Amino acid sequence: MRILIVEDEQKIAIGLKKTLESELFAVDTTQNGNVGSQMALINDYDLIILDYRLPDKNGLEICADIRNAGKQMPILMLSVEGHHHFKADMLNAGIDDYMTKPFSTQELIARIRALLRRPPISVDEILIINDLVCDPKKYIVTRSDNEIYLTRKEFSLLEYMLRNQGVALSRAMIMEHVWNEQVNAFSNTIESHILNLRKKIDKNHKTKLIHTLPGRGYVLDAR
């Protein structure tokens, strides 16, 4: 899953990015409000973390841009403002959750996962297709009861495909949700990771799960 962090305090932004990437999220960051708004409107993020006080455009204005565009991804606001009237105004304006700085990283991760559990997205349930079982919380994948080692990015790719079983996933869709903006869209990184996944989860199994759709992308399906 892909998260956008709009935070002008570089130390906080770097720390959040490292923490979230260790939790297998793909993360983009910016320190500018206008840039953050543009990124949120252009890309299909699964969750957005906004600081309130930002250069050029504040977090509330970014939230308004996102909601006015019809995008409904969860938004978590960070701010030094702790007054209950301020929090109420933020929530009424379309923010899904609010945390006061300084904050606990452990609590932040818990709040992010709580937001992502809201329908239609859930991050904690066991994902199953045929005899392949994935536990996103424990980062464990098995097939026919045999545990399979996956790199972090392979795990993220498989999880995204499991959450979209039977759906044709284009390269653009996979890039949007599994990689951040620093990846070259014209590289063969997606193809390489798909190839590696096939070797690890389909090799020596009669039922193949990952299928190529010529001209359309890939699909996870127990055909």
mmCIF file of N, CA and C in Angstrom, residues 46-176:
data_model
loop_
_atom_site.group_PDB
_atom_site.id
_atom_site.type_symbol
_atom_site.label_atom_id
_atom_site.label_comp_id
_atom_site.label_asym_id
_atom_site.label_seq_id
_atom_site.Cartn_x
_atom_site.Cartn_y
_atom_site.Cartn_z
ATOM 1 N N ASP A 46 -3.295 5.177 -0.874
ATOM 2 C CA ASP A 46 -4.172 4.439 0.035
ATOM 3 C C ASP A 46 -4.418 5.215 1.324
ATOM 4 N N LEU A 47 -3.499 6.123 1.670
ATOM 5 C CA LEU A 47 -3.650 6.941 2.873
ATOM 6 C C LEU A 47 -2.718 8.143 2.752
ATOM 7 N N ILE A 48 -3.130 9.283 3.339
ATOM 8 C CA ILE A 48 -2.324 10.497 3.298
ATOM 9 C C ILE A 48 -2.133 11.027 4.713
ATOM 10 N N ILE A 49 -0.892 11.384 5.028
ATOM 11 C CA ILE A 49 -0.571 12.006 6.318
ATOM 12 C C ILE A 49 -0.222 13.461 6.054
ATOM 13 N N LEU A 50 -0.957 14.387 6.677
ATOM 14 C CA LEU A 50 -0.767 15.816 6.450
ATOM 15 C C LEU A 50 -0.342 16.526 7.730
ATOM 16 N N ASP A 51 0.685 17.364 7.615
ATOM 17 C CA ASP A 51 0.944 18.339 8.662
ATOM 18 C C ASP A 51 -0.047 19.486 8.439
ATOM 19 N N TYR A 52 -0.359 20.224 9.492
ATOM 20 C CA TYR A 52 -1.296 21.341 9.316
ATOM 21 C C TYR A 52 -0.599 22.567 8.756
ATOM 22 N N ARG A 53 0.504 22.961 9.377
ATOM 23 C CA ARG A 53 1.217 24.160 8.957
ATOM 24 C C ARG A 53 2.277 23.800 7.931
ATOM 25 N N LEU A 54 2.040 24.237 6.688
ATOM 26 C CA LEU A 54 2.926 23.910 5.576
ATOM 27 C C LEU A 54 3.166 25.146 4.718
ATOM 28 N N PRO A 55 4.287 25.196 3.998
ATOM 29 C CA PRO A 55 4.522 26.297 3.062
ATOM 30 C C PRO A 55 3.508 26.282 1.922
ATOM 31 N N ASP A 56 3.006 27.449 1.550
ATOM 32 C CA ASP A 56 2.142 27.683 0.382
ATOM 33 C C ASP A 56 0.691 27.250 0.561
ATOM 34 N N LYS A 57 0.456 26.128 1.203
ATOM 35 C CA LYS A 57 -0.925 25.647 1.398
ATOM 36 C C LYS A 57 -0.964 24.771 2.631
ATOM 37 N N ASN A 58 -1.897 25.057 3.570
ATOM 38 C CA ASN A 58 -1.923 24.272 4.807
ATOM 39 C C ASN A 58 -2.656 22.947 4.626
ATOM 40 N N GLY A 59 -2.590 22.112 5.653
ATOM 41 C CA GLY A 59 -3.185 20.784 5.567
ATOM 42 C C GLY A 59 -4.677 20.784 5.345
ATOM 43 N N LEU A 60 -5.358 21.751 5.937
ATOM 44 C CA LEU A 60 -6.813 21.826 5.765
ATOM 45 C C LEU A 60 -7.172 22.155 4.323
ATOM 46 N N GLU A 61 -6.390 23.032 3.693
ATOM 47 C CA GLU A 61 -6.633 23.372 2.285
ATOM 48 C C GLU A 61 -6.349 22.183 1.379
ATOM 49 N N ILE A 62 -5.318 21.423 1.711
ATOM 50 C CA ILE A 62 -5.022 20.216 0.933
ATOM 51 C C ILE A 62 -6.165 19.218 1.060
ATOM 52 N N CYS A 63 -6.656 19.044 2.288
ATOM 53 C CA CYS A 63 -7.789 18.147 2.512
ATOM 54 C C CYS A 63 -8.986 18.570 1.674
ATOM 55 N N ALA A 64 -9.254 19.878 1.633
ATOM 56 C CA ALA A 64 -10.383 20.381 0.841
ATOM 57 C C ALA A 64 -10.193 20.065 -0.640
ATOM 58 N N ASP A 65 -8.958 20.234 -1.144
ATOM 59 C CA ASP A 65 -8.676 19.907 -2.547
ATOM 60 C C ASP A 65 -8.977 18.438 -2.827
ATOM 61 N N ILE A 66 -8.551 17.579 -1.907
ATOM 62 C CA ILE A 66 -8.724 16.133 -2.087
ATOM 63 C C ILE A 66 -10.197 15.750 -2.079
ATOM 64 N N ARG A 67 -10.939 16.245 -1.098
ATOM 65 C CA ARG A 67 -12.350 15.894 -0.984
ATOM 66 C C ARG A 67 -13.170 16.503 -2.127
ATOM 67 N N ASN A 68 -12.831 17.720 -2.535
ATOM 68 C CA ASN A 68 -13.555 18.356 -3.644
ATOM 69 C C ASN A 68 -13.339 17.617 -4.955
ATOM 70 N N ALA A 69 -12.227 16.903 -5.048
ATOM 71 C CA ALA A 69 -11.945 16.108 -6.244
ATOM 72 C C ALA A 69 -12.631 14.741 -6.192
ATOM 73 N N GLY A 70 -13.347 14.466 -5.092
ATOM 74 C CA GLY A 70 -14.074 13.204 -4.962
ATOM 75 C C GLY A 70 -13.241 12.050 -4.459
ATOM 76 N N LYS A 71 -12.023 12.305 -4.004
ATOM 77 C CA LYS A 71 -11.158 11.242 -3.492
ATOM 78 C C LYS A 71 -11.483 10.979 -2.020
ATOM 79 N N GLN A 72 -11.595 9.707 -1.658
ATOM 80 C CA GLN A 72 -12.050 9.333 -0.322
ATOM 81 C C GLN A 72 -11.008 8.557 0.485
ATOM 82 N N MET A 73 -9.747 8.600 0.074
ATOM 83 C CA MET A 73 -8.737 7.888 0.847
ATOM 84 C C MET A 73 -8.624 8.484 2.242
ATOM 85 N N PRO A 74 -8.275 7.678 3.260
ATOM 86 C CA PRO A 74 -8.147 8.195 4.625
ATOM 87 C C PRO A 74 -7.068 9.271 4.721
ATOM 88 N N ILE A 75 -7.341 10.296 5.528
ATOM 89 C CA ILE A 75 -6.382 11.373 5.757
ATOM 90 C C ILE A 75 -6.150 11.500 7.261
ATOM 91 N N LEU A 76 -4.884 11.463 7.661
ATOM 92 C CA LEU A 76 -4.511 11.624 9.061
ATOM 93 C C LEU A 76 -3.747 12.941 9.202
ATOM 94 N N MET A 77 -4.219 13.824 10.082
ATOM 95 C CA MET A 77 -3.618 15.135 10.276
ATOM 96 C C MET A 77 -2.681 15.131 11.477
ATOM 97 N N LEU A 78 -1.520 15.796 11.328
ATOM 98 C CA LEU A 78 -0.575 16.001 12.417
ATOM 99 C C LEU A 78 -0.465 17.494 12.686
ATOM 100 N N SER A 79 -0.481 17.885 13.966
ATOM 101 C CA SER A 79 -0.355 19.308 14.285
ATOM 102 C C SER A 79 0.040 19.486 15.741
ATOM 103 N N VAL A 80 0.678 20.631 16.028
ATOM 104 C CA VAL A 80 0.992 20.970 17.419
ATOM 105 C C VAL A 80 -0.240 21.500 18.138
ATOM 106 N N GLU A 81 -1.273 21.870 17.361
ATOM 107 C CA GLU A 81 -2.508 22.374 17.950
ATOM 108 C C GLU A 81 -3.256 21.235 18.628
ATOM 109 N N GLY A 82 -3.561 21.396 19.931
ATOM 110 C CA GLY A 82 -4.215 20.318 20.651
ATOM 111 C C GLY A 82 -5.582 20.659 21.197
ATOM 112 N N HIS A 83 -6.068 21.876 20.925
ATOM 113 C CA HIS A 83 -7.360 22.294 21.463
ATOM 114 C C HIS A 83 -8.483 21.489 20.828
ATOM 115 N N HIS A 84 -9.475 21.105 21.639
ATOM 116 C CA HIS A 84 -10.534 20.224 21.121
ATOM 117 C C HIS A 84 -11.370 20.900 20.037
ATOM 118 N N HIS A 85 -11.508 22.241 20.078
ATOM 119 C CA HIS A 85 -12.255 22.928 19.024
ATOM 120 C C HIS A 85 -11.536 22.813 17.687
ATOM 121 N N PHE A 86 -10.211 22.911 17.728
ATOM 122 C CA PHE A 86 -9.413 22.787 16.506
ATOM 123 C C PHE A 86 -9.549 21.385 15.925
ATOM 124 N N LYS A 87 -9.443 20.374 16.783
ATOM 125 C CA LYS A 87 -9.590 18.991 16.328
ATOM 126 C C LYS A 87 -10.969 18.764 15.707
ATOM 127 N N ALA A 88 -11.996 19.303 16.352
ATOM 128 C CA ALA A 88 -13.355 19.130 15.839
ATOM 129 C C ALA A 88 -13.494 19.770 14.455
ATOM 130 N N ASP A 89 -12.900 20.949 14.282
ATOM 131 C CA ASP A 89 -12.957 21.618 12.983
ATOM 132 C C ASP A 89 -12.283 20.770 11.907
ATOM 133 N N MET A 90 -11.146 20.157 12.252
ATOM 134 C CA MET A 90 -10.424 19.328 11.290
ATOM 135 C C MET A 90 -11.261 18.109 10.873
ATOM 136 N N LEU A 91 -11.844 17.448 11.862
ATOM 137 C CA LEU A 91 -12.645 16.257 11.587
ATOM 138 C C LEU A 91 -13.886 16.609 10.774
ATOM 139 N N ASN A 92 -14.492 17.731 11.076
ATOM 140 C CA ASN A 92 -15.671 18.161 10.333
ATOM 141 C C ASN A 92 -15.336 18.557 8.900
ATOM 142 N N ALA A 93 -14.072 18.923 8.673
ATOM 143 C CA ALA A 93 -13.659 19.352 7.337
ATOM 144 C C ALA A 93 -13.296 18.184 6.420
ATOM 145 N N GLY A 94 -13.277 16.966 6.965
ATOM 146 C CA GLY A 94 -12.997 15.801 6.120
ATOM 147 C C GLY A 94 -11.783 15.004 6.514
ATOM 148 N N ILE A 95 -11.083 15.432 7.602
ATOM 149 C CA ILE A 95 -9.966 14.643 8.112
ATOM 150 C C ILE A 95 -10.513 13.405 8.817
ATOM 151 N N ASP A 96 -9.873 12.257 8.628
ATOM 152 C CA ASP A 96 -10.368 11.022 9.234
ATOM 153 C C ASP A 96 -9.825 10.786 10.639
ATOM 154 N N ASP A 97 -8.612 11.287 10.905
ATOM 155 C CA ASP A 97 -8.039 11.121 12.242
ATOM 156 C C ASP A 97 -7.053 12.249 12.476
ATOM 157 N N TYR A 98 -6.724 12.468 13.759
ATOM 158 C CA TYR A 98 -5.906 13.615 14.137
ATOM 159 C C TYR A 98 -4.968 13.214 15.261
ATOM 160 N N MET A 99 -3.681 13.613 15.132
ATOM 161 C CA MET A 99 -2.714 13.349 16.192
ATOM 162 C C MET A 99 -1.955 14.637 16.511
ATOM 163 N N THR A 100 -1.757 14.872 17.809
ATOM 164 C CA THR A 100 -1.050 16.060 18.257
ATOM 165 C C THR A 100 0.442 15.772 18.367
ATOM 166 N N LYS A 101 1.271 16.687 17.857
ATOM 167 C CA LYS A 101 2.719 16.582 17.997
ATOM 168 C C LYS A 101 3.136 17.029 19.394
ATOM 169 N N PRO A 102 4.143 16.397 19.987
ATOM 170 C CA PRO A 102 4.832 15.174 19.536
ATOM 171 C C PRO A 102 3.940 13.948 19.718
ATOM 172 N N PHE A 103 4.167 12.925 18.922
ATOM 173 C CA PHE A 103 3.309 11.750 18.954
ATOM 174 C C PHE A 103 4.140 10.475 19.066
ATOM 175 N N SER A 104 3.491 9.415 19.474
ATOM 176 C CA SER A 104 4.126 8.102 19.570
ATOM 177 C C SER A 104 4.089 7.429 18.197
ATOM 178 N N THR A 105 5.242 6.977 17.725
ATOM 179 C CA THR A 105 5.294 6.272 16.443
ATOM 180 C C THR A 105 4.461 5.000 16.482
ATOM 181 N N GLN A 106 4.494 4.298 17.601
ATOM 182 C CA GLN A 106 3.709 3.067 17.751
ATOM 183 C C GLN A 106 2.224 3.364 17.631
ATOM 184 N N GLU A 107 1.775 4.463 18.253
ATOM 185 C CA GLU A 107 0.362 4.837 18.150
ATOM 186 C C GLU A 107 0.018 5.256 16.724
ATOM 187 N N LEU A 108 0.939 5.957 16.067
ATOM 188 C CA LEU A 108 0.694 6.369 14.687
ATOM 189 C C LEU A 108 0.465 5.167 13.789
ATOM 190 N N ILE A 109 1.321 4.147 13.905
ATOM 191 C CA ILE A 109 1.174 2.930 13.093
ATOM 192 C C ILE A 109 -0.171 2.272 13.388
ATOM 193 N N ALA A 110 -0.547 2.218 14.664
ATOM 194 C CA ALA A 110 -1.824 1.611 15.044
ATOM 195 C C ALA A 110 -2.992 2.382 14.427
ATOM 196 N N ARG A 111 -2.902 3.703 14.430
ATOM 197 C CA ARG A 111 -3.976 4.521 13.849
ATOM 198 C C ARG A 111 -4.048 4.347 12.332
ATOM 199 N N ILE A 112 -2.889 4.249 11.700
ATOM 200 C CA ILE A 112 -2.870 4.022 10.254
ATOM 201 C C ILE A 112 -3.549 2.699 9.919
ATOM 202 N N ARG A 113 -3.207 1.663 10.652
ATOM 203 C CA ARG A 113 -3.812 0.357 10.376
ATOM 204 C C ARG A 113 -5.309 0.364 10.685
ATOM 205 N N ALA A 114 -5.703 1.119 11.696
ATOM 206 C CA ALA A 114 -7.134 1.232 12.002
ATOM 207 C C ALA A 114 -7.869 1.926 10.863
ATOM 208 N N LEU A 115 -7.263 2.977 10.298
ATOM 209 C CA LEU A 115 -7.880 3.674 9.176
ATOM 210 C C LEU A 115 -7.978 2.779 7.950
ATOM 211 N N LEU A 116 -6.938 1.976 7.728
ATOM 212 C CA LEU A 116 -6.933 1.099 6.560
ATOM 213 C C LEU A 116 -7.833 -0.121 6.734
ATOM 214 N N ARG A 117 -8.257 -0.380 7.955
ATOM 215 C CA ARG A 117 -9.202 -1.488 8.178
ATOM 216 C C ARG A 117 -10.628 -1.107 7.792
ATOM 217 N N ARG A 118 -10.872 0.161 7.625
ATOM 218 C CA ARG A 118 -12.227 0.580 7.281
ATOM 219 C C ARG A 118 -12.572 0.091 5.879
ATOM 220 N N PRO A 119 -13.788 -0.380 5.654
ATOM 221 C CA PRO A 119 -14.183 -0.872 4.335
ATOM 222 C C PRO A 119 -13.928 0.210 3.283
ATOM 223 N N PRO A 120 -13.529 -0.172 2.041
ATOM 224 C CA PRO A 120 -13.392 -1.554 1.599
ATOM 225 C C PRO A 120 -12.001 -2.133 1.814
ATOM 226 N N ILE A 121 -11.117 -1.427 2.529
ATOM 227 C CA ILE A 121 -9.752 -1.884 2.695
ATOM 228 C C ILE A 121 -9.549 -2.452 4.081
ATOM 229 N N SER A 122 -8.868 -3.559 4.162
ATOM 230 C CA SER A 122 -8.530 -4.133 5.456
ATOM 231 C C SER A 122 -7.102 -4.643 5.405
ATOM 232 N N VAL A 123 -6.338 -4.449 6.485
ATOM 233 C CA VAL A 123 -4.931 -4.843 6.436
ATOM 234 C C VAL A 123 -4.591 -5.987 7.370
ATOM 235 N N ASP A 124 -5.516 -6.470 8.160
ATOM 236 C CA ASP A 124 -5.157 -7.451 9.174
ATOM 237 C C ASP A 124 -5.679 -8.856 8.910
ATOM 238 N N GLU A 125 -6.643 -9.020 8.019
ATOM 239 C CA GLU A 125 -7.220 -10.338 7.831
ATOM 240 C C GLU A 125 -6.267 -11.262 7.083
ATOM 241 N N ILE A 126 -6.495 -12.565 7.227
ATOM 242 C CA ILE A 126 -5.721 -13.554 6.498
ATOM 243 C C ILE A 126 -6.220 -13.579 5.049
ATOM 244 N N LEU A 127 -5.307 -13.507 4.101
ATOM 245 C CA LEU A 127 -5.653 -13.501 2.680
ATOM 246 C C LEU A 127 -5.366 -14.881 2.098
ATOM 247 N N ILE A 128 -6.356 -15.429 1.399
ATOM 248 C CA ILE A 128 -6.239 -16.811 0.908
ATOM 249 C C ILE A 128 -6.682 -16.900 -0.548
ATOM 250 N N ILE A 129 -5.940 -17.658 -1.328
ATOM 251 C CA ILE A 129 -6.368 -18.047 -2.663
ATOM 252 C C ILE A 129 -5.843 -19.458 -2.910
ATOM 253 N N ASN A 130 -6.750 -20.357 -3.231
ATOM 254 C CA ASN A 130 -6.374 -21.751 -3.418
ATOM 255 C C ASN A 130 -5.654 -22.248 -2.168
ATOM 256 N N ASP A 131 -4.426 -22.764 -2.297
ATOM 257 C CA ASP A 131 -3.696 -23.255 -1.123
ATOM 258 C C ASP A 131 -2.611 -22.280 -0.666
ATOM 259 N N LEU A 132 -2.700 -21.040 -1.139
ATOM 260 C CA LEU A 132 -1.757 -20.010 -0.724
ATOM 261 C C LEU A 132 -2.388 -19.155 0.365
ATOM 262 N N VAL A 133 -1.669 -18.961 1.457
ATOM 263 C CA VAL A 133 -2.181 -18.211 2.610
ATOM 264 C C VAL A 133 -1.189 -17.116 2.961
ATOM 265 N N CYS A 134 -1.707 -15.896 3.153
ATOM 266 C CA CYS A 134 -0.856 -14.749 3.480
ATOM 267 C C CYS A 134 -1.389 -14.074 4.744
ATOM 268 N N ASP A 135 -0.493 -13.864 5.693
ATOM 269 C CA ASP A 135 -0.826 -13.143 6.921
ATOM 270 C C ASP A 135 -0.104 -11.796 6.863
ATOM 271 N N PRO A 136 -0.808 -10.709 6.461
ATOM 272 C CA PRO A 136 -0.161 -9.397 6.305
ATOM 273 C C PRO A 136 0.424 -8.846 7.597
ATOM 274 N N LYS A 137 -0.159 -9.196 8.723
ATOM 275 C CA LYS A 137 0.314 -8.652 9.994
ATOM 276 C C LYS A 137 1.626 -9.294 10.428
ATOM 277 N N LYS A 138 1.758 -10.589 10.178
ATOM 278 C CA LYS A 138 2.974 -11.306 10.581
ATOM 279 C C LYS A 138 3.981 -11.436 9.435
ATOM 280 N N TYR A 139 3.587 -11.008 8.227
ATOM 281 C CA TYR A 139 4.445 -11.093 7.056
ATOM 282 C C TYR A 139 4.841 -12.540 6.761
ATOM 283 N N ILE A 140 3.857 -13.418 6.791
ATOM 284 C CA ILE A 140 4.103 -14.841 6.534
ATOM 285 C C ILE A 140 3.268 -15.281 5.324
ATOM 286 N N VAL A 141 3.910 -16.005 4.417
ATOM 287 C CA VAL A 141 3.224 -16.561 3.247
ATOM 288 C C VAL A 141 3.523 -18.048 3.189
ATOM 289 N N THR A 142 2.487 -18.849 3.005
ATOM 290 C CA THR A 142 2.667 -20.296 2.846
ATOM 291 C C THR A 142 1.873 -20.775 1.641
ATOM 292 N N ARG A 143 2.349 -21.837 1.046
ATOM 293 C CA ARG A 143 1.571 -22.531 0.023
ATOM 294 C C ARG A 143 1.708 -24.017 0.273
ATOM 295 N N SER A 144 0.578 -24.697 0.340
ATOM 296 C CA SER A 144 0.537 -26.118 0.710
ATOM 297 C C SER A 144 1.251 -26.337 2.034
ATOM 298 N N ASP A 145 1.052 -25.369 2.940
ATOM 299 C CA ASP A 145 1.616 -25.399 4.300
ATOM 300 C C ASP A 145 3.132 -25.240 4.350
ATOM 301 N N ASN A 146 3.753 -24.905 3.227
ATOM 302 C CA ASN A 146 5.193 -24.658 3.205
ATOM 303 C C ASN A 146 5.448 -23.145 3.165
ATOM 304 N N GLU A 147 6.228 -22.667 4.130
ATOM 305 C CA GLU A 147 6.472 -21.225 4.194
ATOM 306 C C GLU A 147 7.373 -20.777 3.040
ATOM 307 N N ILE A 148 7.052 -19.623 2.479
ATOM 308 C CA ILE A 148 7.776 -19.076 1.336
ATOM 309 C C ILE A 148 8.447 -17.776 1.749
ATOM 310 N N TYR A 149 9.749 -17.663 1.512
ATOM 311 C CA TYR A 149 10.446 -16.414 1.822
ATOM 312 C C TYR A 149 10.248 -15.427 0.682
ATOM 313 N N LEU A 150 9.778 -14.225 1.026
ATOM 314 C CA LEU A 150 9.628 -13.149 0.052
ATOM 315 C C LEU A 150 10.372 -11.916 0.545
ATOM 316 N N THR A 151 10.939 -11.161 -0.393
ATOM 317 C CA THR A 151 11.507 -9.875 -0.027
ATOM 318 C C THR A 151 10.355 -8.936 0.349
ATOM 319 N N ARG A 152 10.685 -7.811 0.927
ATOM 320 C CA ARG A 152 9.628 -6.874 1.343
ATOM 321 C C ARG A 152 8.787 -6.415 0.157
ATOM 322 N N LYS A 153 9.430 -6.099 -0.944
ATOM 323 C CA LYS A 153 8.680 -5.613 -2.107
ATOM 324 C C LYS A 153 7.878 -6.741 -2.751
ATOM 325 N N GLU A 154 8.421 -7.950 -2.776
ATOM 326 C CA GLU A 154 7.644 -9.090 -3.289
ATOM 327 C C GLU A 154 6.411 -9.316 -2.426
ATOM 328 N N PHE A 155 6.580 -9.183 -1.102
ATOM 329 C CA PHE A 155 5.444 -9.356 -0.197
ATOM 330 C C PHE A 155 4.385 -8.290 -0.461
ATOM 331 N N SER A 156 4.803 -7.043 -0.615
ATOM 332 C CA SER A 156 3.857 -5.957 -0.875
ATOM 333 C C SER A 156 3.115 -6.170 -2.183
ATOM 334 N N LEU A 157 3.830 -6.634 -3.196
ATOM 335 C CA LEU A 157 3.212 -6.901 -4.498
ATOM 336 C C LEU A 157 2.193 -8.020 -4.381
ATOM 337 N N LEU A 158 2.570 -9.109 -3.704
ATOM 338 C CA LEU A 158 1.643 -10.225 -3.537
ATOM 339 C C LEU A 158 0.414 -9.797 -2.736
ATOM 340 N N GLU A 159 0.626 -9.030 -1.670
ATOM 341 C CA GLU A 159 -0.508 -8.573 -0.856
ATOM 342 C C GLU A 159 -1.471 -7.742 -1.694
ATOM 343 N N TYR A 160 -0.937 -6.839 -2.509
ATOM 344 C CA TYR A 160 -1.797 -6.012 -3.364
ATOM 345 C C TYR A 160 -2.592 -6.876 -4.339
ATOM 346 N N MET A 161 -1.962 -7.882 -4.915
ATOM 347 C CA MET A 161 -2.659 -8.759 -5.851
ATOM 348 C C MET A 161 -3.704 -9.601 -5.126
ATOM 349 N N LEU A 162 -3.397 -10.041 -3.913
ATOM 350 C CA LEU A 162 -4.358 -10.828 -3.132
ATOM 351 C C LEU A 162 -5.586 -10.010 -2.777
ATOM 352 N N ARG A 163 -5.403 -8.724 -2.537
ATOM 353 C CA ARG A 163 -6.536 -7.863 -2.204
ATOM 354 C C ARG A 163 -7.355 -7.501 -3.441
ATOM 355 N N ASN A 164 -6.839 -7.893 -4.611
ATOM 356 C CA ASN A 164 -7.542 -7.603 -5.864
ATOM 357 C C ASN A 164 -7.637 -8.863 -6.721
ATOM 358 N N GLN A 165 -8.002 -9.980 -6.084
ATOM 359 C CA GLN A 165 -8.092 -11.252 -6.799
ATOM 360 C C GLN A 165 -9.097 -11.160 -7.946
ATOM 361 N N GLY A 166 -8.686 -11.680 -9.094
ATOM 362 C CA GLY A 166 -9.572 -11.702 -10.248
ATOM 363 C C GLY A 166 -9.651 -10.392 -11.001
ATOM 364 N N VAL A 167 -8.945 -9.362 -10.519
ATOM 365 C CA VAL A 167 -8.966 -8.044 -11.155
ATOM 366 C C VAL A 167 -7.739 -7.891 -12.050
ATOM 367 N N ALA A 168 -7.944 -7.414 -13.263
ATOM 368 C CA ALA A 168 -6.825 -7.151 -14.158
ATOM 369 C C ALA A 168 -6.074 -5.927 -13.642
ATOM 370 N N LEU A 169 -4.808 -6.124 -13.274
ATOM 371 C CA LEU A 169 -3.999 -5.058 -12.706
ATOM 372 C C LEU A 169 -2.964 -4.600 -13.729
ATOM 373 N N SER A 170 -3.094 -3.369 -14.176
ATOM 374 C CA SER A 170 -2.150 -2.824 -15.147
ATOM 375 C C SER A 170 -0.840 -2.467 -14.454
ATOM 376 N N ARG A 171 0.195 -2.227 -15.251
ATOM 377 C CA ARG A 171 1.478 -1.796 -14.690
ATOM 378 C C ARG A 171 1.293 -0.508 -13.894
ATOM 379 N N ALA A 172 0.463 0.397 -14.435
ATOM 380 C CA ALA A 172 0.248 1.687 -13.770
ATOM 381 C C ALA A 172 -0.403 1.497 -12.406
ATOM 382 N N MET A 173 -1.378 0.596 -12.326
ATOM 383 C CA MET A 173 -2.055 0.337 -11.060
ATOM 384 C C MET A 173 -1.086 -0.245 -10.029
ATOM 385 N N ILE A 174 -0.275 -1.193 -10.471
ATOM 386 C CA ILE A 174 0.699 -1.809 -9.567
ATOM 387 C C ILE A 174 1.728 -0.779 -9.116
ATOM 388 N N MET A 175 2.209 0.037 -10.047
ATOM 389 C CA MET A 175 3.180 1.076 -9.711
ATOM 390 C C MET A 175 2.602 2.055 -8.693
ATOM 391 N N GLU A 176 1.325 2.419 -8.853
ATOM 392 C CA GLU A 176 0.661 3.380 -7.968
ATOM 393 C C GLU A 176 0.610 2.896 -6.536
#
